[in-house]
Amino acid sequence: MSELTGFHSSAVMHRLKIISGHLPPGGSSNFRRDLRRSDCGSATAASSRSSPEDVVVVHGRRTAIGKAKRGGFKDTTPDELLSAVMSAVLKDVGLSPERLGDVCVGNVLQPGAGALMARVAHFLSGFPESVPVYTVNRQCSSGLQALFNVAGAIRSRAIDLGLACGVESMSLRGIGNPGDLSSRLMDNDKARDCIIPMGITSENVAERFGVSRETQDAFALRSQQNAARAQRAGLFDHEIVPVTTKFVDDEGKERQVTVSRDEGVRPGTTLEGLAKLRPAFKPDGSTTAGNSSQVSDGAAAVLIGRRSAVEALGLPVLGVLRASAVVGVPPDVMGIGPAYAIPAALQQAGRKCLYADVSSSDFRLRFMKDLGIPPEKVNPNGGAIALGHPLGCTGARQVVTLLNELKRRGRRAYGVVSMCIGTGMGAAAVFEYPGA
Amino acid sequence: MSHVTAIFNLNVIRVREVTLSPADHTRAGCGTLLVLDQTETGLTLVRSWEWSDGLFDVAWSEANEHILVAGGGDGSLQLWDTANHSAPLRVAKEHTQEVYTVDWSQTRGESLIVSGSWDQTVKVWDPALSPSLTTLRGHEGVIYSTIWSPHIPGCFASASGDGTLRIWDVKGAACRLAIPAHKAEILSCDWCKYDQNVVATGSVDCTVCVWDLRNIRQPVNQLLGHTYAIRRLKFSPFDKTVLASCSYDFTVRFWDYSRQQPLLDTVEHHSEFVCGLDFNLHIPNQVVDCSWDETVKVYTPACLSVGAHSAAP
């Protein structure tokens, strides 16, 4: 069917709503249904039926997110964090690790993206040597990319089940050595833009897209308030794996601590307090420590598989991967990544967004407005500003938080995970929670 | 074409004339009424008029062969004359939402128009259209179809998003029967041309139900086959138990509800929602349909050709 134009007209939307109400799932006695729009509008609705070939999420867990350098995980090596979540996920569902066809771990800062570290974690969890493992680095999206990779292997039938993980210790590793780069880098505009610090790209977006300090602070306040409320209500209790680990205090004495709460949340955040903070990257800038994502430590793991294999093992289905998209954007304004990746993923899924977990997004408000996403649907339990952003972990962590929240709400619904990516990309995935 | 032009309905009344009311679904503010003539070589355009909003239904006058009434997305009814090139004869704006259905009564001695609207009311008019003679309330959902009984003067049926089929009496300005015919929206209804007690409904639940108004506890027959909502149905003018239905499933189906296996044929010649259909009153078993694929098709389905089934009494 031809493309729709001028669809902002409310009369048109009303008529489309009535017509949409005639299409499946049908046969109910609702007179006026909520709009359920499929971009192509044809009678064959896109992928809303369940198929044995679906890539489904079985279960996911994460560690608490610790504040880098000062928090409970500051002396914890990433393999320990990773091992904790890998073990927990399999133990929860009673699955033997032999069943895993592959394990993919997102990581950014470890040497070689943590390839050796991951294999060590694997054995620390008692996984058999017969199960392979590898790591992937697509910067901030690595944890989500790990899931995409495992999903791809499932779809190509290389494997039936796999573990997609992400881990980062920003306490023990910094951005550090950028590697061996050509001297021509400085003569190539786009290449040079890749080494712009993230804080400066944030300032670039604020300037170019007119996102004020006030708007950024308001978004940050929302993130903190939502996270604090969720934490108080115990919404993260199910997904967090408590980790008991070593902690070296200021006097050099070592003791054991158990970290089970996200440390970055600041319940006492106020607009006045945020307004007092000095810009962190540019003297007259708008990006501060209060409205940026935090430097953090953490890990997450998600078990995914082909639906037929999952059902054959008697495992539950927590969610279905409905679409995945990665797009490239200018490196100097990399923060706009989700604004392009989200529509690409939604189009693939043929869906309108119901809930979004959008990371590292201190000024997505502008783009949320452009995309028509109601603000209350973005990070209802807080985002990277409040919870933190352990680089390689975040993507996987978002999937866990998203699906748990959809499950808590109970109704069949769709959700989106998205983030911007340093060096100029955006990634997004659409998940379906099938309903209680 | 960058927007969708969906042809919403059509009405065959003459040997050779078809009217269409395409509505541009994506631009509120655009509708066209087309009058086509069927000749040996095909369909030719006789007259067309623009309207400032989509047009959802059209009906020919029974009294005057040049007159038609159309219902618009702006809540208006317009009376058009094929002899007049530019403007409608009359416009009446009383409904507060889209007029989705119009019908002109056929029974002797009366010339009445009935309109059904998404504002949940039905209005009855004479051709002067000013003002409506009566407004009937009762439906609890949008109204999709209002059709005069071909037998009983002042009597019409209505189908609604509230899942009920209602039978109304204009003289008493009252609803005589409210039948919870489907658990989903009912998009179309029509009267049997040979039995004044028989009405059929087509629903979002993908079924056609045939009802005998003397016993409404269950339908006489339930016709299964369509895989998406039924958009319109019509009883044959020539066969007592034959009817046709068109659907969002891109097909037109023909049924004989007196049979064990009622489905006579499925015609799949459209590539989009089929939303309008009608029988030619003058050429037996000729059918015309229209679709969101922007085509109108005139044909005589093989399953209806003379001798293929029981003839009308």
XYZ file of C-alpha atoms in Angstrom:
749
model
C 0.000 0.000 0.000
C 1.328 3.439 -0.753
C 2.948 5.502 1.928
C 0.873 7.718 4.147
C 1.475 11.417 3.969
C 0.205 14.229 6.099
C -0.555 11.852 8.888
C -0.498 14.499 11.545
C -4.073 15.408 10.728
C -6.224 14.355 13.638
C -9.187 13.562 11.401
C -7.048 11.193 9.409
C -5.649 9.628 12.559
C -9.182 9.137 13.841
C -10.231 7.347 10.657
C -7.119 5.220 10.631
C -7.816 4.352 14.256
C -11.294 3.130 13.403
C -10.014 1.088 10.475
C -7.106 -0.251 12.501
C -9.637 -1.461 15.019
C -11.044 -3.803 12.385
C -7.791 -5.665 12.032
C -6.403 -8.484 14.190
C -6.191 -9.350 16.977
C -9.899 -9.062 16.461
C -13.123 -10.494 17.658
C -13.108 -8.811 21.033
C -15.945 -6.730 22.351
C -13.929 -3.507 22.648
C -15.647 -0.745 20.782
C -12.685 1.533 20.442
C -9.324 -0.117 20.691
C -6.032 1.566 21.315
C -4.299 2.426 18.112
C -2.315 -0.508 16.898
C -0.551 0.794 13.866
C 1.506 -1.075 11.415
C 3.567 1.121 9.128
C 2.605 -0.612 5.919
C -1.031 -0.895 6.951
C -1.651 -4.006 4.905
C -3.922 -6.774 6.033
C -1.004 -8.988 6.881
C 0.210 -7.593 10.206
C 3.944 -7.757 10.661
C 5.372 -10.427 12.950
C 2.842 -10.284 15.741
C 2.333 -14.023 15.700
C 4.528 -16.461 17.485
C 6.740 -18.735 15.428
C 9.050 -21.571 16.422
C 11.843 -19.672 14.683
C 11.519 -16.620 16.911
C 14.584 -15.599 18.879
C 13.336 -15.410 22.439
C 14.813 -14.191 25.697
C 14.547 -16.809 28.413
C 15.963 -14.979 31.407
C 18.445 -12.316 32.428
C 20.236 -11.082 35.514
C 22.644 -8.303 36.299
C 24.908 -7.168 39.083
C 24.213 -3.941 40.853
C 25.943 -1.055 39.143
C 28.766 0.304 41.218
C 30.348 3.720 41.123
C 33.729 3.427 39.466
C 36.833 4.173 41.566
C 34.899 4.719 44.789
C 32.115 2.162 44.896
C 31.772 -1.406 46.064
C 33.216 -2.937 42.879
C 36.280 -0.702 42.657
C 38.631 -3.563 43.393
C 36.701 -6.281 41.596
C 38.041 -7.718 38.378
C 35.523 -7.952 35.531
C 35.781 -11.726 35.259
C 34.327 -12.001 38.757
C 31.393 -9.763 37.849
C 30.793 -11.653 34.641
C 31.043 -15.028 36.279
C 28.493 -14.040 38.898
C 25.805 -13.205 36.346
C 26.549 -16.077 34.011
C 26.189 -18.578 36.823
C 23.079 -16.939 38.226
C 21.169 -16.951 34.952
C 21.728 -20.638 34.307
C 21.129 -21.637 37.899
C 17.821 -19.733 37.974
C 16.399 -21.676 35.052
C 18.120 -24.952 35.885
C 19.923 -25.130 32.580
C 23.209 -26.972 32.294
C 25.892 -24.837 30.603
C 26.592 -27.703 28.188
C 23.431 -26.656 26.382
C 24.895 -23.326 25.395
C 25.997 -23.149 21.789
C 28.062 -20.020 22.333
C 28.684 -17.191 24.759
C 29.283 -13.632 23.599
C 30.428 -10.906 25.990
C 30.363 -7.197 25.320
C 33.352 -5.304 26.651
C 35.174 -2.113 25.709
C 38.101 -1.292 27.946
C 39.877 -4.584 28.626
C 42.742 -5.446 26.305
C 41.388 -7.218 23.268
C 37.870 -6.391 24.462
C 38.372 -8.852 27.254
C 38.684 -12.031 25.186
C 40.937 -13.737 27.727
C 39.025 -12.294 30.666
C 35.824 -13.812 29.310
C 37.262 -17.292 29.020
C 38.556 -17.012 32.569
C 35.093 -15.993 33.781
C 33.660 -18.919 31.876
C 35.808 -21.382 33.807
C 35.268 -19.559 37.106
C 31.573 -20.314 36.532
C 32.391 -23.951 36.001
C 31.283 -23.935 32.385
C 32.666 -26.877 30.428
C 35.558 -26.301 28.052
C 33.313 -27.567 25.247
C 31.314 -24.354 25.290
C 33.020 -21.560 23.320
C 33.108 -17.884 24.261
C 34.136 -14.647 22.550
C 33.844 -10.944 23.071
C 32.578 -8.059 21.030
C 33.253 -4.351 21.140
C 30.903 -1.850 19.611
C 31.635 0.693 22.292
C 28.621 1.608 24.402
C 26.353 -0.860 22.613
C 28.580 -3.878 23.143
C 26.201 -5.617 25.537
C 23.379 -5.262 23.027
C 25.636 -6.203 20.151
C 26.462 -9.404 22.028
C 22.759 -10.187 22.000
C 22.491 -9.369 18.290
C 25.420 -11.666 17.570
C 23.999 -14.578 19.496
C 20.599 -13.979 17.878
C 22.264 -14.065 14.479
C 23.912 -17.379 15.240
C 20.564 -18.732 16.352
C 18.873 -17.535 13.193
C 21.531 -19.027 10.989
C 21.059 -22.256 12.937
C 24.678 -22.397 14.013
C 23.389 -22.687 17.579
C 20.090 -23.181 19.409
C 20.812 -21.387 22.686
C 23.376 -18.836 23.762
C 24.339 -16.430 26.476
C 24.700 -12.738 25.644
C 26.563 -10.788 28.295
C 28.233 -7.500 28.966
C 30.756 -6.419 31.561
C 32.894 -3.427 32.368
C 35.144 -2.336 35.167
C 35.750 1.362 34.690
C 37.482 1.384 38.054
C 40.334 -0.795 36.876
C 40.560 0.417 33.266
C 40.216 3.818 31.686
C 39.881 4.776 28.071
C 43.659 4.533 28.086
C 45.683 3.602 25.074
C 43.667 4.292 21.902
C 45.796 1.855 19.965
C 47.986 2.303 16.891
C 46.393 4.925 14.711
C 47.513 6.363 11.421
C 49.016 9.846 11.374
C 46.526 10.603 8.616
C 43.836 10.548 11.253
C 44.367 14.230 11.997
C 43.917 15.176 8.354
C 40.625 13.340 8.013
C 37.730 15.261 9.558
C 35.523 12.324 10.393
C 38.398 10.229 11.700
C 39.533 13.071 13.900
C 36.007 13.491 15.224
C 36.217 9.940 16.543
C 38.636 10.928 19.239
C 36.542 13.802 20.514
C 35.751 13.129 24.166
C 32.145 12.042 24.773
C 31.466 15.119 26.889
C 32.334 17.367 23.970
C 30.065 15.443 21.609
C 27.376 16.017 24.190
C 28.033 19.765 24.049
C 27.923 19.599 20.251
C 24.498 18.031 20.271
C 23.231 20.518 22.840
C 24.397 23.400 20.691
C 23.356 22.109 17.325
C 19.963 20.851 18.345
C 19.126 23.519 20.837
C 18.960 21.484 24.011
C 19.274 23.832 26.949
C 20.963 23.232 30.283
C 17.550 23.395 31.919
C 16.190 20.668 29.658
C 19.163 18.449 30.359
C 18.898 18.998 34.088
C 15.177 18.252 34.012
C 15.848 15.008 32.224
C 18.551 14.144 34.741
C 16.187 14.870 37.618
C 13.613 12.575 36.084
C 16.182 9.834 35.710
C 17.173 10.141 39.350
C 13.618 10.328 40.633
C 12.488 7.358 38.580
C 15.487 5.286 39.641
C 15.052 6.224 43.294
C 11.378 5.331 43.221
C 12.077 2.023 41.486
C 14.842 1.199 43.936
C 12.669 2.047 46.935
C 9.866 -0.083 45.578
C 12.244 -3.001 45.183
C 11.697 -3.197 41.427
C 15.298 -4.213 40.813
C 15.447 -6.838 43.546
C 14.658 -9.742 41.246
C 17.152 -8.887 38.575
C 20.168 -7.978 40.704
C 22.611 -10.722 41.647
C 24.267 -9.788 44.929
C 28.030 -10.124 44.629
C 30.323 -10.612 47.594
C 33.738 -9.295 46.746
C 36.900 -7.786 48.139
C 37.076 -4.107 48.966
C 40.251 -2.218 49.888
C 39.582 0.780 52.100
C 41.519 4.053 52.296
C 44.009 2.590 54.722
C 44.778 -0.283 52.449
C 42.887 -2.830 54.527
C 40.996 -5.473 52.663
C 37.554 -6.704 53.619
C 34.575 -8.444 52.090
C 31.538 -6.475 50.968
C 28.309 -7.550 49.365
C 27.068 -5.210 46.676
C 23.385 -5.538 45.910
C 22.164 -2.019 45.289
C 22.805 0.371 42.403
C 25.156 2.940 43.868
C 24.698 5.780 41.435
C 21.144 6.665 42.436
C 20.848 9.995 44.261
C 17.348 10.218 45.744
C 17.986 13.724 47.043
C 18.576 15.223 43.598
C 16.918 18.580 42.993
C 16.872 20.985 40.083
C 18.544 23.598 42.257
C 21.322 21.209 43.135
C 21.834 20.249 39.489
C 21.855 23.891 38.436
C 24.737 24.619 40.776
C 27.082 22.137 39.091
C 29.790 23.532 36.869
C 30.046 22.370 33.263
C 32.427 19.453 33.133
C 33.758 19.593 29.577
C 33.533 23.093 28.260
C 33.727 26.350 30.266
C 30.399 27.710 29.024
C 28.868 24.345 28.311
C 25.700 22.661 29.545
C 26.926 19.152 30.269
C 27.751 18.552 33.925
C 28.522 15.593 36.142
C 24.873 15.688 37.202
C 23.309 15.407 33.772
C 25.765 12.959 32.235
C 25.853 9.210 32.437
C 28.110 7.908 35.175
C 31.378 5.988 35.096
C 30.522 2.587 36.541
C 31.254 -1.080 37.124
C 28.832 -3.900 36.393
C 27.855 -6.988 34.418
C 24.711 -8.534 32.935
C 23.834 -11.777 31.191
C 20.846 -12.730 29.070
C 19.959 -16.271 27.991
C 18.413 -16.401 24.527
C 17.427 -19.186 22.173
C 15.284 -20.294 19.278
C 11.715 -20.650 20.542
C 11.415 -24.286 19.455
C 14.568 -25.230 21.354
C 13.566 -23.191 24.378
C 10.142 -24.795 24.523
C 11.558 -28.259 24.013
C 13.636 -27.734 27.158
C 10.632 -26.532 29.091
C 12.142 -23.096 29.572
C 9.991 -19.973 29.874
C 9.806 -17.160 27.345
C 10.364 -13.749 28.901
C 10.453 -11.815 25.665
C 10.852 -12.016 21.912
C 13.429 -10.132 19.883
C 11.376 -8.469 17.175
C 13.855 -6.118 15.524
C 17.425 -4.930 15.694
C 19.087 -1.968 14.056
C 22.466 -0.308 14.115
C 23.003 2.921 12.225
C 25.916 5.272 11.672
C 25.772 8.969 12.500
C 28.338 11.806 12.539
C 30.951 11.062 15.201
C 30.930 14.608 16.524
C 27.274 14.398 17.470
C 27.173 10.722 18.284
C 24.466 11.381 20.891
C 21.817 11.495 18.186
C 22.324 7.805 17.444
C 19.062 6.599 19.025
C 17.071 9.155 17.023
C 17.993 7.193 13.914
C 18.325 3.706 15.271
C 14.951 3.655 17.012
C 12.865 4.430 13.922
C 14.898 1.914 11.938
C 14.182 -0.793 14.478
C 10.535 0.173 14.839
C 10.055 0.065 11.120
C 11.545 -3.391 11.017
C 9.183 -4.479 13.729
C 6.246 -2.615 12.246
C 5.433 -1.231 15.670
C 4.842 1.974 17.526
C 6.972 2.333 20.612
C 5.384 1.646 23.958
C 8.306 1.756 26.358
C 11.867 2.740 25.779
C 14.988 2.100 27.804
C 17.330 4.650 26.331
C 20.852 4.822 27.638
C 23.356 7.630 27.924
C 20.658 10.016 26.960
C 20.954 13.221 28.799
C 19.073 15.145 26.192
C 16.944 12.710 24.321
C 13.936 14.871 25.175
C 14.293 16.689 21.914
C 14.391 13.520 19.893
C 11.697 11.842 21.915
C 9.480 14.714 20.928
C 10.446 14.341 17.288
C 9.825 10.621 17.362
C 6.549 11.127 19.164
C 7.560 9.046 22.180
C 5.778 10.248 25.314
C 8.400 11.098 27.975
C 6.758 8.897 30.588
C 7.550 5.924 28.408
C 11.305 6.584 28.394
C 13.326 5.079 31.246
C 10.439 4.841 33.686
C 12.801 3.266 36.201
C 15.694 5.571 35.551
C 18.514 5.499 33.039
C 22.242 5.812 32.726
C 22.354 9.177 34.463
C 21.044 7.683 37.694
C 21.981 4.056 37.338
C 25.325 4.427 35.636
C 26.862 3.240 32.383
C 29.443 0.460 32.614
C 30.299 0.580 28.944
C 30.268 -3.030 27.774
C 27.572 -4.032 30.230
C 24.891 -1.452 29.561
C 23.232 -2.967 26.495
C 22.681 -6.293 28.203
C 21.640 -4.566 31.422
C 18.978 -2.573 29.591
C 17.437 -5.740 28.166
C 17.152 -7.216 31.653
C 15.594 -4.070 33.111
C 13.246 -3.563 30.163
C 11.821 -7.066 30.106
C 11.450 -7.193 33.861
C 9.489 -3.952 33.810
C 7.231 -5.147 30.996
C 6.674 -8.356 32.916
C 5.814 -6.394 36.027
C 3.187 -4.458 34.095
C 1.713 -7.720 32.924
C 0.133 -6.776 29.633
C 1.439 -7.852 26.284
C 3.581 -4.949 25.150
C 6.549 -3.886 23.126
C 9.663 -2.181 24.402
C 12.769 -0.636 22.926
C 16.387 -0.705 24.077
C 18.572 1.950 22.546
C 21.821 3.829 23.027
C 24.188 6.184 21.293
C 27.653 4.878 20.483
C 30.965 6.648 20.675
C 32.596 7.205 17.247
C 29.194 7.851 15.731
C 26.532 5.149 15.807
C 23.233 4.299 17.383
C 21.733 0.914 18.127
C 18.196 -0.143 18.970
C 16.282 -3.339 19.524
C 12.552 -3.982 19.805
C 11.377 -6.647 22.205
C 7.921 -8.050 22.699
C 6.744 -9.143 26.106
C 4.096 -11.767 25.339
C 1.830 -11.002 28.256
C 1.092 -12.834 31.455
C 1.009 8.274 -6.020
C 2.076 9.460 -2.677
C -1.201 8.969 -0.887
C -3.772 6.270 -0.636
C -6.938 6.684 -2.573
C -9.338 4.158 -1.277
C -12.545 3.622 -3.125
C -15.080 3.403 -0.442
C -18.289 2.329 -1.841
C -20.298 1.984 -4.919
C -23.831 1.602 -5.891
C -25.175 0.104 -9.049
C -28.678 1.034 -9.893
C -28.839 1.614 -13.554
C -28.099 -0.724 -16.345
C -24.945 1.081 -16.983
C -24.161 3.537 -14.299
C -21.948 3.087 -11.343
C -21.124 5.688 -8.798
C -18.073 5.605 -6.686
C -16.995 7.621 -3.772
C -13.271 7.390 -3.397
C -11.903 9.005 -0.313
C -8.333 9.984 0.156
C -7.660 8.367 3.456
C -4.546 10.285 4.204
C -5.725 13.755 3.530
C -8.739 14.917 5.418
C -10.002 17.393 2.918
C -10.334 15.356 -0.219
C -13.095 13.241 -1.632
C -14.422 12.600 -5.085
C -17.738 11.327 -6.307
C -17.524 9.560 -9.625
C -20.325 8.420 -11.894
C -19.268 5.734 -14.307
C -21.133 4.354 -17.265
C -20.727 0.767 -18.266
C -20.491 0.382 -22.011
C -19.459 -2.459 -24.260
C -15.883 -1.259 -24.094
C -15.700 -0.852 -20.371
C -16.372 1.759 -17.720
C -16.270 5.403 -18.690
C -16.387 8.433 -16.482
C -19.606 10.375 -16.911
C -19.337 12.924 -14.126
C -17.140 13.667 -11.192
C -17.357 16.114 -8.327
C -14.863 17.081 -5.653
C -15.783 17.352 -2.033
C -13.794 18.953 0.751
C -13.674 15.762 2.778
C -13.736 12.052 2.108
C -17.006 10.549 0.929
C -17.925 7.289 2.538
C -21.170 6.207 0.928
C -23.477 7.017 -1.937
C -27.037 6.075 -2.885
C -29.106 6.747 -5.960
C -32.548 8.265 -5.704
C -35.432 5.919 -6.356
C -37.600 8.715 -7.666
C -35.286 10.572 -9.994
C -32.645 8.797 -12.010
C -30.298 11.771 -12.035
C -30.142 12.322 -8.285
C -27.805 10.803 -5.731
C -27.064 11.390 -2.073
C -23.589 11.009 -0.559
C -22.327 10.949 3.005
C -19.138 12.773 3.941
C -16.349 12.600 6.463
C -17.280 16.096 7.567
C -20.680 14.852 8.786
C -22.558 16.215 5.825
C -25.031 14.754 3.402
C -24.989 16.178 -0.096
C -27.543 15.772 -2.832
C -26.041 15.711 -6.316
C -27.581 15.915 -9.759
C -25.785 14.340 -12.682
C -27.112 17.146 -14.831
C -25.331 19.703 -12.672
C -21.627 19.849 -13.191
C -20.319 21.847 -10.331
C -22.007 21.989 -6.974
C -24.360 19.832 -4.968
C -28.052 20.671 -5.026
C -28.183 20.664 -1.290
C -25.918 20.079 1.656
C -27.072 19.190 5.148
C -24.655 19.281 8.037
C -26.234 17.820 11.127
C -24.185 14.800 12.014
C -21.245 15.707 14.176
C -18.952 12.989 12.882
C -18.366 11.034 9.689
C -21.446 9.900 7.795
C -20.531 6.364 6.946
C -23.713 5.084 5.342
C -26.613 6.472 3.343
C -29.569 4.685 1.795
C -32.577 5.757 -0.215
C -35.814 3.935 0.512
C -37.352 1.776 -2.186
C -40.772 1.026 -0.857
C -43.774 2.445 -2.632
C -45.016 5.832 -1.634
C -42.078 7.085 0.296
C -38.912 8.877 -0.652
C -36.814 8.816 2.425
C -33.089 8.904 3.039
C -31.477 7.307 6.070
C -27.959 8.201 7.221
C -25.809 6.517 9.844
C -22.860 8.236 11.451
C -19.861 7.677 13.649
C -21.606 10.110 16.003
C -23.753 7.066 16.932
C -26.984 8.517 15.611
C -29.183 7.688 12.648
C -31.079 10.434 10.852
C -33.992 10.141 8.480
C -34.514 12.794 5.813
C -36.666 13.657 2.888
C -34.920 14.801 -0.279
C -35.180 18.432 0.828
C -32.569 17.579 3.467
C -33.579 20.492 5.614
C -33.772 19.573 8.323
C -33.721 15.904 9.167
C -37.135 14.465 9.937
C -35.999 12.496 12.928
C -32.844 11.547 14.806
C -32.677 8.102 16.300
C -30.434 7.231 19.184
C -29.735 3.901 20.789
C -26.529 2.541 19.374
C -23.586 2.642 21.719
C -20.961 2.611 19.054
C -20.207 4.056 15.643
C -22.762 3.203 13.003
C -21.441 1.530 9.903
C -24.524 0.631 7.921
C -28.178 1.675 7.697
C -30.305 -0.094 5.110
C -34.004 0.281 4.339
C -36.109 -2.837 4.281
C -37.188 -3.498 0.698
C -40.493 -4.865 2.016
C -41.690 -2.956 5.058
C -42.280 0.778 4.682
C -40.491 2.979 7.176
C -38.385 0.137 8.445
C -34.592 -0.050 8.321
C -31.754 -2.050 9.812
C -28.557 -0.682 11.288
C -25.176 -2.265 12.045
C -22.836 -0.796 14.609
C -19.480 -0.970 16.313
C -21.414 -1.850 19.457
C -21.959 -5.353 18.031
C -25.708 -5.024 17.647
C -28.010 -5.236 14.662
C -31.017 -3.004 15.255
C -34.313 -2.823 13.450
C -36.037 0.568 13.540
C -39.471 1.898 12.803
C -39.404 5.464 11.536
C -43.075 6.253 12.181
C -42.729 5.341 15.803
C -39.207 6.807 15.907
C -38.157 3.743 17.851
C -35.854 0.787 17.828
C -37.978 -2.356 17.583
C -35.267 -4.950 17.949
C -31.702 -4.879 19.216
C -29.867 -8.087 18.422
C -26.418 -8.696 19.922
C -25.411 -10.308 16.672
C -21.629 -10.418 17.104
C -19.075 -9.973 19.847
C -17.154 -7.677 17.529
C -18.021 -4.658 15.429
C -20.563 -5.171 12.671
C -19.507 -3.348 9.537
C -22.363 -4.266 7.217
C -25.915 -5.519 7.027
C -28.450 -6.160 4.283
C -31.997 -7.438 3.843
C -32.975 -10.511 1.899
C -34.851 -9.377 -1.178
C -37.350 -12.223 -0.993
C -38.030 -12.798 2.674
C -38.924 -9.762 4.738
C -37.783 -11.449 7.953
C -34.250 -12.243 6.876
C -31.260 -9.941 7.477
C -27.542 -10.692 7.234
C -24.680 -9.093 9.174
C -20.967 -9.013 8.407
C -18.497 -8.469 11.224
C -14.929 -7.814 12.305
C -15.054 -11.361 13.675
C -14.756 -12.525 10.040
C -18.195 -14.150 9.941
C -21.449 -13.448 8.129
C -24.548 -14.276 10.142
C -27.975 -14.713 8.592
C -30.840 -13.846 10.950
C -34.546 -14.518 10.962
C -36.074 -11.616 12.877
C -38.830 -13.859 14.212
C -36.305 -15.848 16.216
C -33.242 -13.861 17.126
C -31.748 -16.114 19.746
C -29.384 -17.624 17.244
C -28.635 -17.017 13.599
C -30.149 -19.145 10.846
C -26.669 -19.667 9.527
C -23.150 -18.519 10.215
C -20.949 -18.285 7.153
C -17.271 -18.904 7.782
C -14.459 -18.426 5.353
C -13.218 -14.872 5.395
C -9.970 -14.452 7.272
C -10.334 -10.772 8.052
C -13.159 -8.402 8.853
C -16.075 -8.318 6.448
C -16.495 -4.886 5.060
C -19.706 -5.150 3.094
C -22.331 -7.680 2.163
C -25.268 -7.699 -0.207
C -28.088 -10.102 -0.889
C -28.622 -11.093 -4.495
C -31.596 -9.464 -6.240
C -32.158 -12.660 -8.183
C -31.669 -15.523 -5.753
C -33.449 -15.861 -2.489
C -30.625 -17.389 -0.488
C -27.561 -16.024 -2.265
C -25.414 -13.217 -0.923
C -21.999 -11.709 -1.543
C -19.460 -10.364 0.933
C -16.185 -8.491 0.581
C -13.427 -8.272 3.141
C -10.137 -6.886 4.313
C -8.773 -10.291 3.330
C -8.720 -9.004 -0.261
C -11.444 -11.434 -1.385
C -15.072 -11.353 -2.411
C -17.053 -14.438 -1.490
C -20.376 -15.721 -2.717
C -22.645 -17.792 -0.514
C -25.880 -19.721 -0.647
C -26.940 -19.974 2.961
C -29.502 -22.683 2.273
C -26.754 -25.168 1.480
C -24.823 -27.469 3.751
C -21.611 -25.973 2.405
C -22.660 -22.394 1.852
C -19.483 -21.009 0.255
C -20.005 -20.962 -3.500
C -16.841 -19.219 -4.557
C -13.972 -17.001 -3.442
C -12.859 -14.335 -5.879
C -9.332 -13.084 -5.338
C -8.780 -10.426 -7.934
C -7.779 -7.544 -5.695
C -4.460 -6.707 -4.088
C -5.867 -4.671 -1.240
C -8.872 -4.373 1.123
C -12.099 -4.865 -0.796
C -14.537 -2.422 0.677
C -17.490 -2.032 -1.665
C -19.665 -4.292 -3.720
C -23.084 -4.379 -5.279
C -25.248 -6.452 -7.592
C -26.528 -5.095 -10.876
C -30.323 -4.996 -10.663
C -30.719 -5.236 -14.398
C -28.111 -7.693 -15.537
C -28.584 -10.912 -13.567
C -25.582 -11.994 -11.542
C -23.371 -9.152 -12.595
C -21.392 -7.829 -9.688
C -19.230 -4.756 -9.254
C -16.702 -4.323 -6.475
C -14.100 -1.791 -5.471
C -10.934 -1.888 -3.445
C -8.173 0.073 -1.823
C -6.022 -1.070 -4.722
C -7.813 1.758 -6.551
C -9.620 -0.493 -8.995
C -13.250 -1.162 -9.688
C -14.146 -4.502 -11.214
C -17.331 -5.549 -12.975
C -17.820 -9.252 -13.498
C -20.218 -12.155 -13.498
C -18.917 -14.871 -11.201
C -19.224 -18.352 -12.597
C -20.837 -19.652 -9.427
C -23.815 -17.392 -9.991
C -24.456 -18.072 -13.644
C -27.958 -19.156 -14.529
C -28.668 -22.745 -13.671
C -25.883 -23.128 -11.175
C -28.239 -22.982 -8.215
C -31.883 -22.762 -7.247
C -33.684 -19.892 -8.930
C -35.790 -17.308 -7.129
C -39.440 -18.173 -6.688
